mmCIF file of C-alpha atoms in Angstrom:
data_model
loop_
_atom_site.group_PDB
_atom_site.id
_atom_site.type_symbol
_atom_site.label_atom_id
_atom_site.label_comp_id
_atom_site.label_asym_id
_atom_site.label_seq_id
_atom_site.Cartn_x
_atom_site.Cartn_y
_atom_site.Cartn_z
ATOM 1 C CA MET A 1 27.502 14.152 64.169
ATOM 2 C CA ASP A 2 27.882 17.877 63.581
ATOM 3 C CA ARG A 3 31.497 19.021 64.018
ATOM 4 C CA THR A 4 32.646 22.461 65.137
ATOM 5 C CA ARG A 5 35.954 24.237 65.659
ATOM 6 C CA LEU A 6 37.006 27.629 66.953
ATOM 7 C CA TYR A 7 40.356 29.199 66.024
ATOM 8 C CA ARG A 8 41.590 32.343 67.709
ATOM 9 C CA ASP A 9 44.597 34.134 66.222
ATOM 10 C CA GLY A 10 45.479 30.970 64.294
ATOM 11 C CA ALA A 11 45.325 28.596 67.269
ATOM 12 C CA LEU A 12 42.696 25.924 67.810
ATOM 13 C CA VAL A 13 41.099 26.810 71.160
ATOM 14 C CA ARG A 14 37.808 24.947 71.142
ATOM 15 C CA GLU A 15 36.278 21.956 69.375
ATOM 16 C CA ASN A 16 32.950 20.129 69.124
ATOM 17 C CA PHE A 17 30.983 22.822 70.897
ATOM 18 C CA PRO A 18 27.217 23.200 70.295
ATOM 19 C CA ILE A 19 26.237 24.944 67.085
ATOM 20 C CA ASP A 20 23.975 27.202 69.151
ATOM 21 C CA ASP A 21 27.170 28.846 70.435
ATOM 22 C CA VAL A 22 28.339 29.793 66.936
ATOM 23 C CA SER A 23 26.964 33.333 67.058
ATOM 24 C CA GLU A 24 28.893 34.051 70.255
ATOM 25 C CA CYS A 25 32.109 32.570 68.846
ATOM 26 C CA VAL A 26 31.869 34.528 65.606
ATOM 27 C CA ALA A 27 31.545 37.752 67.555
ATOM 28 C CA GLU A 28 34.875 37.202 69.321
ATOM 29 C CA PRO A 29 37.742 39.338 67.959
ATOM 30 C CA GLY A 30 40.264 37.381 65.876
ATOM 31 C CA ALA A 31 38.045 34.285 65.908
ATOM 32 C CA VAL A 32 37.500 31.929 62.959
ATOM 33 C CA VAL A 33 34.744 29.345 63.207
ATOM 34 C CA TRP A 34 34.209 26.169 61.230
ATOM 35 C CA PHE A 35 31.250 23.907 61.617
ATOM 36 C CA ASP A 36 29.972 21.002 59.589
ATOM 37 C CA LEU A 37 26.356 19.943 59.078
ATOM 38 C CA CYS A 38 25.504 16.454 57.829
ATOM 39 C CA ALA A 39 22.102 16.196 56.113
ATOM 40 C CA PRO A 40 20.636 19.204 57.965
ATOM 41 C CA THR A 41 16.962 20.110 57.965
ATOM 42 C CA ALA A 42 15.524 23.355 56.662
ATOM 43 C CA ALA A 43 15.152 24.539 60.265
ATOM 44 C CA ASP A 44 18.843 23.904 60.940
ATOM 45 C CA LEU A 45 19.911 25.949 57.942
ATOM 46 C CA ALA A 46 17.431 28.686 58.759
ATOM 47 C CA LYS A 47 19.017 29.089 62.188
ATOM 48 C CA ILE A 48 22.517 29.282 60.691
ATOM 49 C CA SER A 49 21.320 31.658 58.009
ATOM 50 C CA GLU A 50 19.967 34.024 60.611
ATOM 51 C CA GLU A 51 23.147 33.968 62.688
ATOM 52 C CA LEU A 52 25.558 34.429 59.756
ATOM 53 C CA GLY A 53 23.373 36.483 57.421
ATOM 54 C CA LEU A 54 23.365 33.954 54.588
ATOM 55 C CA HIS A 55 21.440 34.684 51.406
ATOM 56 C CA GLU A 56 18.162 32.821 51.005
ATOM 57 C CA LEU A 57 19.047 31.630 47.504
ATOM 58 C CA ALA A 58 22.278 30.070 48.757
ATOM 59 C CA VAL A 59 20.387 28.355 51.587
ATOM 60 C CA GLU A 60 17.842 27.066 49.093
ATOM 61 C CA ASP A 61 20.619 25.611 46.905
ATOM 62 C CA ALA A 62 22.141 23.914 49.935
ATOM 63 C CA LEU A 63 18.815 22.205 50.678
ATOM 64 C CA HIS A 64 18.328 20.899 47.135
ATOM 65 C CA ASP A 65 20.729 18.266 45.855
ATOM 66 C CA ARG A 66 22.131 17.693 42.358
ATOM 67 C CA GLN A 67 23.456 21.228 42.030
ATOM 68 C CA ARG A 68 26.136 21.904 39.456
ATOM 69 C CA PRO A 69 29.628 22.590 40.880
ATOM 70 C CA LYS A 70 29.757 26.376 41.079
ATOM 71 C CA LEU A 71 30.793 29.476 43.011
ATOM 72 C CA ASP A 72 28.213 32.205 43.699
ATOM 73 C CA THR A 73 29.105 35.584 45.145
ATOM 74 C CA TYR A 74 26.837 37.422 47.573
ATOM 75 C CA ASP A 75 27.332 40.620 49.524
ATOM 76 C CA SER A 76 28.395 39.003 52.785
ATOM 77 C CA HIS A 77 29.667 35.596 51.723
ATOM 78 C CA LEU A 78 30.555 33.138 48.987
ATOM 79 C CA PHE A 79 28.571 29.999 48.257
ATOM 80 C CA ILE A 80 30.386 27.019 46.722
ATOM 81 C CA THR A 81 28.983 23.694 45.565
ATOM 82 C CA VAL A 82 31.488 20.876 45.021
ATOM 83 C CA TYR A 83 31.408 17.085 44.880
ATOM 84 C CA ALA A 84 33.645 14.596 46.626
ATOM 85 C CA ALA A 85 34.060 11.272 44.835
ATOM 86 C CA ARG A 86 35.104 7.776 45.780
ATOM 87 C CA LEU A 87 35.144 4.494 43.891
ATOM 88 C CA VAL A 88 33.058 1.662 45.353
ATOM 89 C CA GLU A 89 32.981 -1.670 43.486
ATOM 90 C CA GLY A 90 33.809 0.013 40.205
ATOM 91 C CA ARG A 91 31.162 2.721 40.567
ATOM 92 C CA ILE A 92 31.612 6.348 41.547
ATOM 93 C CA GLU A 93 29.819 7.476 44.679
ATOM 94 C CA LEU A 94 29.403 11.234 44.938
ATOM 95 C CA THR A 95 28.847 13.351 48.038
ATOM 96 C CA GLU A 96 27.584 16.854 47.439
ATOM 97 C CA LEU A 97 29.053 19.573 49.649
ATOM 98 C CA SER A 98 27.691 23.079 49.985
ATOM 99 C CA VAL A 99 30.179 25.535 51.445
ATOM 100 C CA PHE A 100 29.408 28.958 52.891
ATOM 101 C CA VAL A 101 32.465 31.216 53.132
ATOM 102 C CA THR A 102 32.217 34.363 55.241
ATOM 103 C CA GLU A 103 34.920 36.646 56.567
ATOM 104 C CA ASN A 104 35.449 34.609 59.727
ATOM 105 C CA ALA A 105 33.358 31.454 59.294
ATOM 106 C CA LEU A 106 33.430 28.382 57.095
ATOM 107 C CA VAL A 107 30.288 26.241 56.970
ATOM 108 C CA THR A 108 30.237 22.866 55.206
ATOM 109 C CA VAL A 109 26.925 21.159 54.486
ATOM 110 C CA ARG A 110 27.000 17.509 53.402
ATOM 111 C CA ASP A 111 24.123 15.511 51.953
ATOM 112 C CA GLY A 112 25.378 12.291 53.558
ATOM 113 C CA ALA A 113 28.065 10.588 55.616
ATOM 114 C CA GLY A 114 30.008 9.311 52.619
ATOM 115 C CA PHE A 115 32.545 12.144 52.748
ATOM 116 C CA ASP A 116 35.679 11.681 54.881
ATOM 117 C CA ILE A 117 35.471 14.841 56.983
ATOM 118 C CA GLU A 118 38.090 13.417 59.355
ATOM 119 C CA GLY A 119 40.570 13.507 56.482
ATOM 120 C CA VAL A 120 39.992 17.251 56.160
ATOM 121 C CA LEU A 121 40.668 17.739 59.863
ATOM 122 C CA ARG A 122 43.903 15.770 59.618
ATOM 123 C CA ARG A 123 44.985 17.944 56.703
ATOM 124 C CA TRP A 124 44.316 21.105 58.683
ATOM 125 C CA ASP A 125 46.159 19.772 61.735
ATOM 126 C CA ALA A 126 49.154 18.637 59.650
ATOM 127 C CA ASN A 127 50.078 22.281 59.073
ATOM 128 C CA ALA A 128 48.420 23.981 62.008
ATOM 129 C CA ALA A 129 50.641 27.062 61.784
ATOM 130 C CA MET A 130 48.912 28.041 58.519
ATOM 131 C CA ALA A 131 45.619 28.409 60.385
ATOM 132 C CA ARG A 132 46.610 32.027 61.088
ATOM 133 C CA TYR A 133 45.425 32.796 57.540
ATOM 134 C CA GLY A 134 41.896 32.074 58.653
ATOM 135 C CA VAL A 135 39.020 30.957 56.493
ATOM 136 C CA ALA A 136 41.074 30.967 53.283
ATOM 137 C CA TYR A 137 43.397 28.309 54.694
ATOM 138 C CA LEU A 138 40.520 26.136 55.902
ATOM 139 C CA LEU A 139 38.865 26.396 52.491
ATOM 140 C CA HIS A 140 42.122 25.433 50.779
ATOM 141 C CA GLY A 141 42.468 22.322 52.947
ATOM 142 C CA LEU A 142 38.908 21.275 52.105
ATOM 143 C CA LEU A 143 39.310 21.763 48.344
ATOM 144 C CA ASP A 144 42.735 20.127 48.321
ATOM 145 C CA HIS A 145 41.352 17.048 50.095
ATOM 146 C CA ILE A 146 38.486 16.779 47.610
ATOM 147 C CA VAL A 147 40.726 17.112 44.552
ATOM 148 C CA ASP A 148 43.229 14.574 45.891
ATOM 149 C CA GLY A 149 40.311 12.167 46.192
ATOM 150 C CA TYR A 150 39.754 12.476 42.444
ATOM 151 C CA PHE A 151 43.113 10.818 41.782
ATOM 152 C CA GLU A 152 42.142 7.921 44.058
ATOM 153 C CA VAL A 153 39.171 7.416 41.725
ATOM 154 C CA LEU A 154 41.067 7.782 38.454
ATOM 155 C CA GLN A 155 44.003 5.476 39.257
ATOM 156 C CA PRO A 156 41.913 2.255 39.599
ATOM 157 C CA LEU A 157 40.018 3.182 36.422
ATOM 158 C CA ASP A 158 43.334 3.624 34.609
ATOM 159 C CA ASP A 159 44.514 0.227 35.869
ATOM 160 C CA ARG A 160 41.307 -1.434 34.683
ATOM 161 C CA ILE A 161 41.634 0.081 31.215
ATOM 162 C CA GLU A 162 45.219 -1.229 31.001
ATOM 163 C CA GLU A 163 43.921 -4.702 31.889
ATOM 164 C CA LEU A 164 41.378 -4.476 29.075
ATOM 165 C CA GLU A 165 44.134 -3.457 26.661
ATOM 166 C CA ASP A 166 46.290 -6.424 27.742
ATOM 167 C CA GLU A 167 43.363 -8.812 27.298
ATOM 168 C CA LEU A 168 42.752 -7.324 23.883
ATOM 169 C CA PHE A 169 46.272 -7.903 22.594
ATOM 170 C CA ASP A 170 46.689 -11.243 24.373
ATOM 171 C CA GLY A 171 43.850 -12.563 22.276
ATOM 172 C CA VAL A 172 41.631 -13.699 25.151
ATOM 173 C CA ASP A 173 38.811 -15.847 23.752
ATOM 174 C CA GLY A 174 35.304 -16.085 25.093
ATOM 175 C CA ASP A 175 32.083 -14.122 25.074
ATOM 176 C CA LEU A 176 32.925 -10.514 24.242
ATOM 177 C CA ARG A 177 29.582 -9.193 25.446
ATOM 178 C CA ALA A 178 30.801 -8.977 29.042
ATOM 179 C CA ARG A 179 33.891 -7.064 27.890
ATOM 180 C CA HIS A 180 31.758 -4.684 25.833
ATOM 181 C CA ARG A 181 29.591 -4.061 28.876
ATOM 182 C CA GLN A 182 32.674 -3.276 30.982
ATOM 183 C CA THR A 183 33.974 -0.747 28.467
ATOM 184 C CA PHE A 184 30.530 0.847 28.188
ATOM 185 C CA GLU A 185 30.251 1.193 31.974
ATOM 186 C CA LEU A 186 33.794 2.576 32.189
ATOM 187 C CA ARG A 187 33.021 5.217 29.599
ATOM 188 C CA LYS A 188 29.789 6.108 31.377
ATOM 189 C CA THR A 189 31.678 6.439 34.669
ATOM 190 C CA LEU A 190 34.294 8.704 33.101
ATOM 191 C CA VAL A 191 31.640 10.927 31.521
ATOM 192 C CA GLN A 192 29.981 11.267 34.923
ATOM 193 C CA PHE A 193 33.304 12.116 36.542
ATOM 194 C CA ARG A 194 34.158 14.676 33.869
ATOM 195 C CA ARG A 195 30.921 16.538 34.599
ATOM 196 C CA LEU A 196 32.155 17.364 38.095
ATOM 197 C CA ALA A 197 35.881 17.754 37.336
ATOM 198 C CA LEU A 198 35.547 20.475 34.690
ATOM 199 C CA PRO A 199 33.279 22.814 36.718
ATOM 200 C CA MET A 200 35.565 22.286 39.716
ATOM 201 C CA ARG A 201 38.322 23.865 37.643
ATOM 202 C CA GLU A 202 36.191 26.982 37.235
ATOM 203 C CA VAL A 203 35.477 27.121 40.965
ATOM 204 C CA VAL A 204 39.167 27.163 41.920
ATOM 205 C CA GLY A 205 40.002 29.453 39.010
ATOM 206 C CA THR A 206 37.416 31.993 40.179
ATOM 207 C CA LEU A 207 38.901 31.991 43.682
ATOM 208 C CA LEU A 208 42.321 32.702 42.171
ATOM 209 C CA ARG A 209 40.992 35.513 39.999
ATOM 210 C CA ARG A 210 39.406 37.203 42.998
ATOM 211 C CA GLY A 211 42.898 37.517 44.456
ATOM 212 C CA PRO A 212 43.469 39.282 47.785
ATOM 213 C CA GLU A 213 39.744 39.948 48.116
ATOM 214 C CA THR A 214 39.270 36.280 49.047
ATOM 215 C CA VAL A 215 42.688 34.637 49.256
ATOM 216 C CA ASP A 216 45.676 35.953 51.170
ATOM 217 C CA PRO A 217 48.640 36.435 48.775
ATOM 218 C CA VAL A 218 50.637 33.931 50.826
ATOM 219 C CA LEU A 219 48.039 31.262 49.973
ATOM 220 C CA ILE A 220 47.946 31.978 46.239
ATOM 221 C CA PRO A 221 50.603 29.311 45.438
ATOM 222 C CA TYR A 222 48.620 26.770 47.457
ATOM 223 C CA TYR A 223 45.436 27.508 45.526
ATOM 224 C CA GLN A 224 47.445 27.437 42.306
ATOM 225 C CA ASP A 225 48.613 23.948 43.260
ATOM 226 C CA VAL A 226 44.999 22.825 43.717
ATOM 227 C CA TYR A 227 44.160 24.365 40.341
ATOM 228 C CA ASP A 228 47.019 22.469 38.678
ATOM 229 C CA HIS A 229 45.809 19.231 40.268
ATOM 230 C CA ILE A 230 42.251 19.682 39.022
ATOM 231 C CA LEU A 231 43.597 20.451 35.540
ATOM 232 C CA ARG A 232 45.574 17.235 35.649
ATOM 233 C CA ALA A 233 42.517 15.295 36.828
ATOM 234 C CA ALA A 234 40.393 16.740 34.007
ATOM 235 C CA GLU A 235 43.043 15.958 31.376
ATOM 236 C CA TRP A 236 43.505 12.450 32.792
ATOM 237 C CA THR A 237 39.749 11.908 32.591
ATOM 238 C CA ASP A 238 39.678 12.973 28.942
ATOM 239 C CA SER A 239 42.606 10.713 28.044
ATOM 240 C CA LEU A 240 41.019 7.716 29.812
ATOM 241 C CA ARG A 241 37.731 8.322 28.049
ATOM 242 C CA GLU A 242 39.561 8.346 24.715
ATOM 243 C CA LEU A 243 41.394 5.121 25.633
ATOM 244 C CA VAL A 244 38.118 3.415 26.494
ATOM 245 C CA GLY A 245 36.746 4.464 23.107
ATOM 246 C CA ASN A 246 39.836 3.013 21.407
ATOM 247 C CA VAL A 247 39.461 -0.259 23.310
ATOM 248 C CA ARG A 248 35.809 -0.546 22.279
ATOM 249 C CA GLU A 249 36.705 0.172 18.666
ATOM 250 C CA ALA A 250 39.519 -2.388 18.776
ATOM 251 C CA HIS A 251 37.132 -5.029 20.164
ATOM 252 C CA GLN A 252 34.726 -4.351 17.325
ATOM 253 C CA ASN A 253 37.536 -4.558 14.767
ATOM 254 C CA GLN A 254 38.654 -7.850 16.264
ATOM 255 C CA GLN A 255 35.163 -9.228 15.859
ATOM 256 C CA GLY A 256 35.197 -8.107 12.236
ATOM 257 C CA PHE A 257 38.569 -9.800 11.654
ATOM 258 C CA LYS A 258 37.337 -13.025 13.240
ATOM 259 C CA LEU A 259 34.225 -12.951 11.069
ATOM 260 C CA ASN A 260 36.389 -12.489 7.964
ATOM 261 C CA GLU A 261 38.535 -15.469 8.995
ATOM 262 C CA ILE A 262 35.462 -17.606 9.487
ATOM 263 C CA MET A 263 34.031 -16.563 6.131
ATOM 264 C CA LYS A 264 37.323 -17.362 4.372
ATOM 265 C CA LYS A 265 37.404 -20.827 5.900
ATOM 266 C CA VAL A 266 33.768 -21.531 5.093
ATOM 267 C CA THR A 267 34.262 -20.337 1.513
ATOM 268 C CA SER A 268 37.421 -22.395 1.117
ATOM 269 C CA TRP A 269 35.778 -25.586 2.331
ATOM 270 C CA ALA A 270 32.777 -24.892 0.117
ATOM 271 C CA ALA A 271 35.114 -24.576 -2.888
ATOM 272 C CA ILE A 272 36.860 -27.821 -1.961
ATOM 273 C CA ILE A 273 33.563 -29.654 -1.631
ATOM 274 C CA ALA A 274 32.381 -28.197 -4.939
ATOM 275 C CA VAL A 275 35.082 -30.087 -6.906
ATOM 276 C CA PRO A 276 33.942 -33.634 -6.095
ATOM 277 C CA THR A 277 30.343 -32.476 -6.298
ATOM 278 C CA LEU A 278 30.960 -31.203 -9.829
ATOM 279 C CA ILE A 279 32.746 -34.337 -10.964
ATOM 280 C CA THR A 280 30.310 -36.816 -9.436
ATOM 281 C CA GLY A 281 27.393 -34.747 -10.613
ATOM 282 C CA PHE A 282 28.769 -34.658 -14.119
ATOM 283 C CA TYR A 283 29.515 -38.365 -14.314
ATOM 284 C CA GLY A 284 26.239 -39.123 -12.639
ATOM 285 C CA GLN A 285 24.344 -37.841 -15.691
ATOM 286 C CA ASN A 286 22.837 -40.320 -18.094
ATOM 287 C CA VAL A 287 25.602 -39.588 -20.581
ATOM 288 C CA PRO A 288 28.335 -42.097 -21.432
ATOM 289 C CA TYR A 289 31.834 -40.965 -20.514
ATOM 290 C CA PRO A 290 35.283 -42.418 -21.113
ATOM 291 C CA GLY A 291 35.543 -45.526 -19.010
ATOM 292 C CA SER A 292 31.834 -45.612 -18.345
ATOM 293 C CA GLY A 293 30.882 -48.982 -16.917
ATOM 294 C CA GLU A 294 34.542 -49.972 -16.576
ATOM 295 C CA PRO A 295 36.860 -49.978 -13.532
ATOM 296 C CA VAL A 296 39.197 -47.499 -15.185
ATOM 297 C CA GLY A 297 36.412 -44.891 -15.288
ATOM 298 C CA PHE A 298 35.902 -45.150 -11.535
ATOM 299 C CA TRP A 299 39.590 -44.760 -10.800
ATOM 300 C CA VAL A 300 39.983 -41.804 -13.176
ATOM 301 C CA SER A 301 37.066 -39.939 -11.579
ATOM 302 C CA THR A 302 38.409 -40.712 -8.103
ATOM 303 C CA ALA A 303 41.859 -39.438 -9.077
ATOM 304 C CA LEU A 304 40.334 -36.216 -10.396
ATOM 305 C CA ILE A 305 38.441 -35.686 -7.145
ATOM 306 C CA VAL A 306 41.505 -36.269 -4.973
ATOM 307 C CA THR A 307 43.824 -34.187 -7.160
ATOM 308 C CA GLY A 308 41.443 -31.211 -7.465
ATOM 309 C CA THR A 309 40.684 -31.244 -3.767
ATOM 310 C CA ALA A 310 44.380 -31.418 -2.814
ATOM 311 C CA LEU A 311 45.302 -28.571 -5.159
ATOM 312 C CA LEU A 312 42.568 -26.311 -3.747
ATOM 313 C CA TYR A 313 43.522 -27.168 -0.175
ATOM 314 C CA ARG A 314 47.168 -26.368 -0.868
ATOM 315 C CA ALA A 315 46.286 -23.076 -2.551
ATOM 316 C CA PHE A 316 44.044 -21.964 0.333
ATOM 317 C CA ARG A 317 46.627 -22.949 2.927
ATOM 318 C CA ARG A 318 49.271 -20.936 1.104
ATOM 319 C CA ARG A 319 46.998 -17.868 1.324
ATOM 320 C CA ASP A 320 46.295 -18.612 5.001
ATOM 321 C CA TRP A 321 42.622 -19.064 4.331
ATOM 322 C CA LEU A 322 42.576 -22.387 6.157
#
């Protein structure tokens, strides 16, 4: 359902009115309009473009998905592309939002219903007195809600990586292929998340650099807070990606250590078996030997086998090869 709001002099005076009334509301003195479009058609955006004077390139970008997070400046408005993220069964689900920012109107265009637009409304209503700063305040609430959602994605990923580290050092046995697959998918998820977090930093940074032209000086600290949060999210993403790489490398090293242990044991047992094989093979030749054909010869050869085997076993155990 398309959502609309009308603020006049910082007070919410009308809500959920038809989008066809937007042009009349925008024309009112001291009015600020917000409306939200979920998966609109080209005709819907064409109507809005005509009423608000939106640039055709910005409208075209809003219609085509998979845009890079960015901020474009036009004569009469700004166009912003951002992504909201949420974690569903270990996978990141992204919702692309296109935002048109004019002097007295904020238009959000979503490609699906996965974004919690009600959360944005609650954020605006939590500090309703700030609505007197107009579109800049509404835009701040939207960006702040999106960036806070990034931390809700990163925290479970951080917890999962800690679990993998604990399993690694606890020496959990079993098939490591499933664990390798988990680390690979985690790294892939973090790379995907980093691709939207880093450009988001540039979007907020550009708004700050524009200064009073876009953002009221009173709101600068609020935008700075959003910028600090996105920096933290980007740094957290990089650190988690590095941790996942370390976990994968540690798993591979563990496999190498286990293979070395197996090879040492196999080699040790082969050496132990070689002693009786050598003795019996030697005495099995058609060559007379001391005690050949006599009981004492049998017992001497048996004693040599037992003694040599015991000495090798003791030596390998001392070196922790067995």
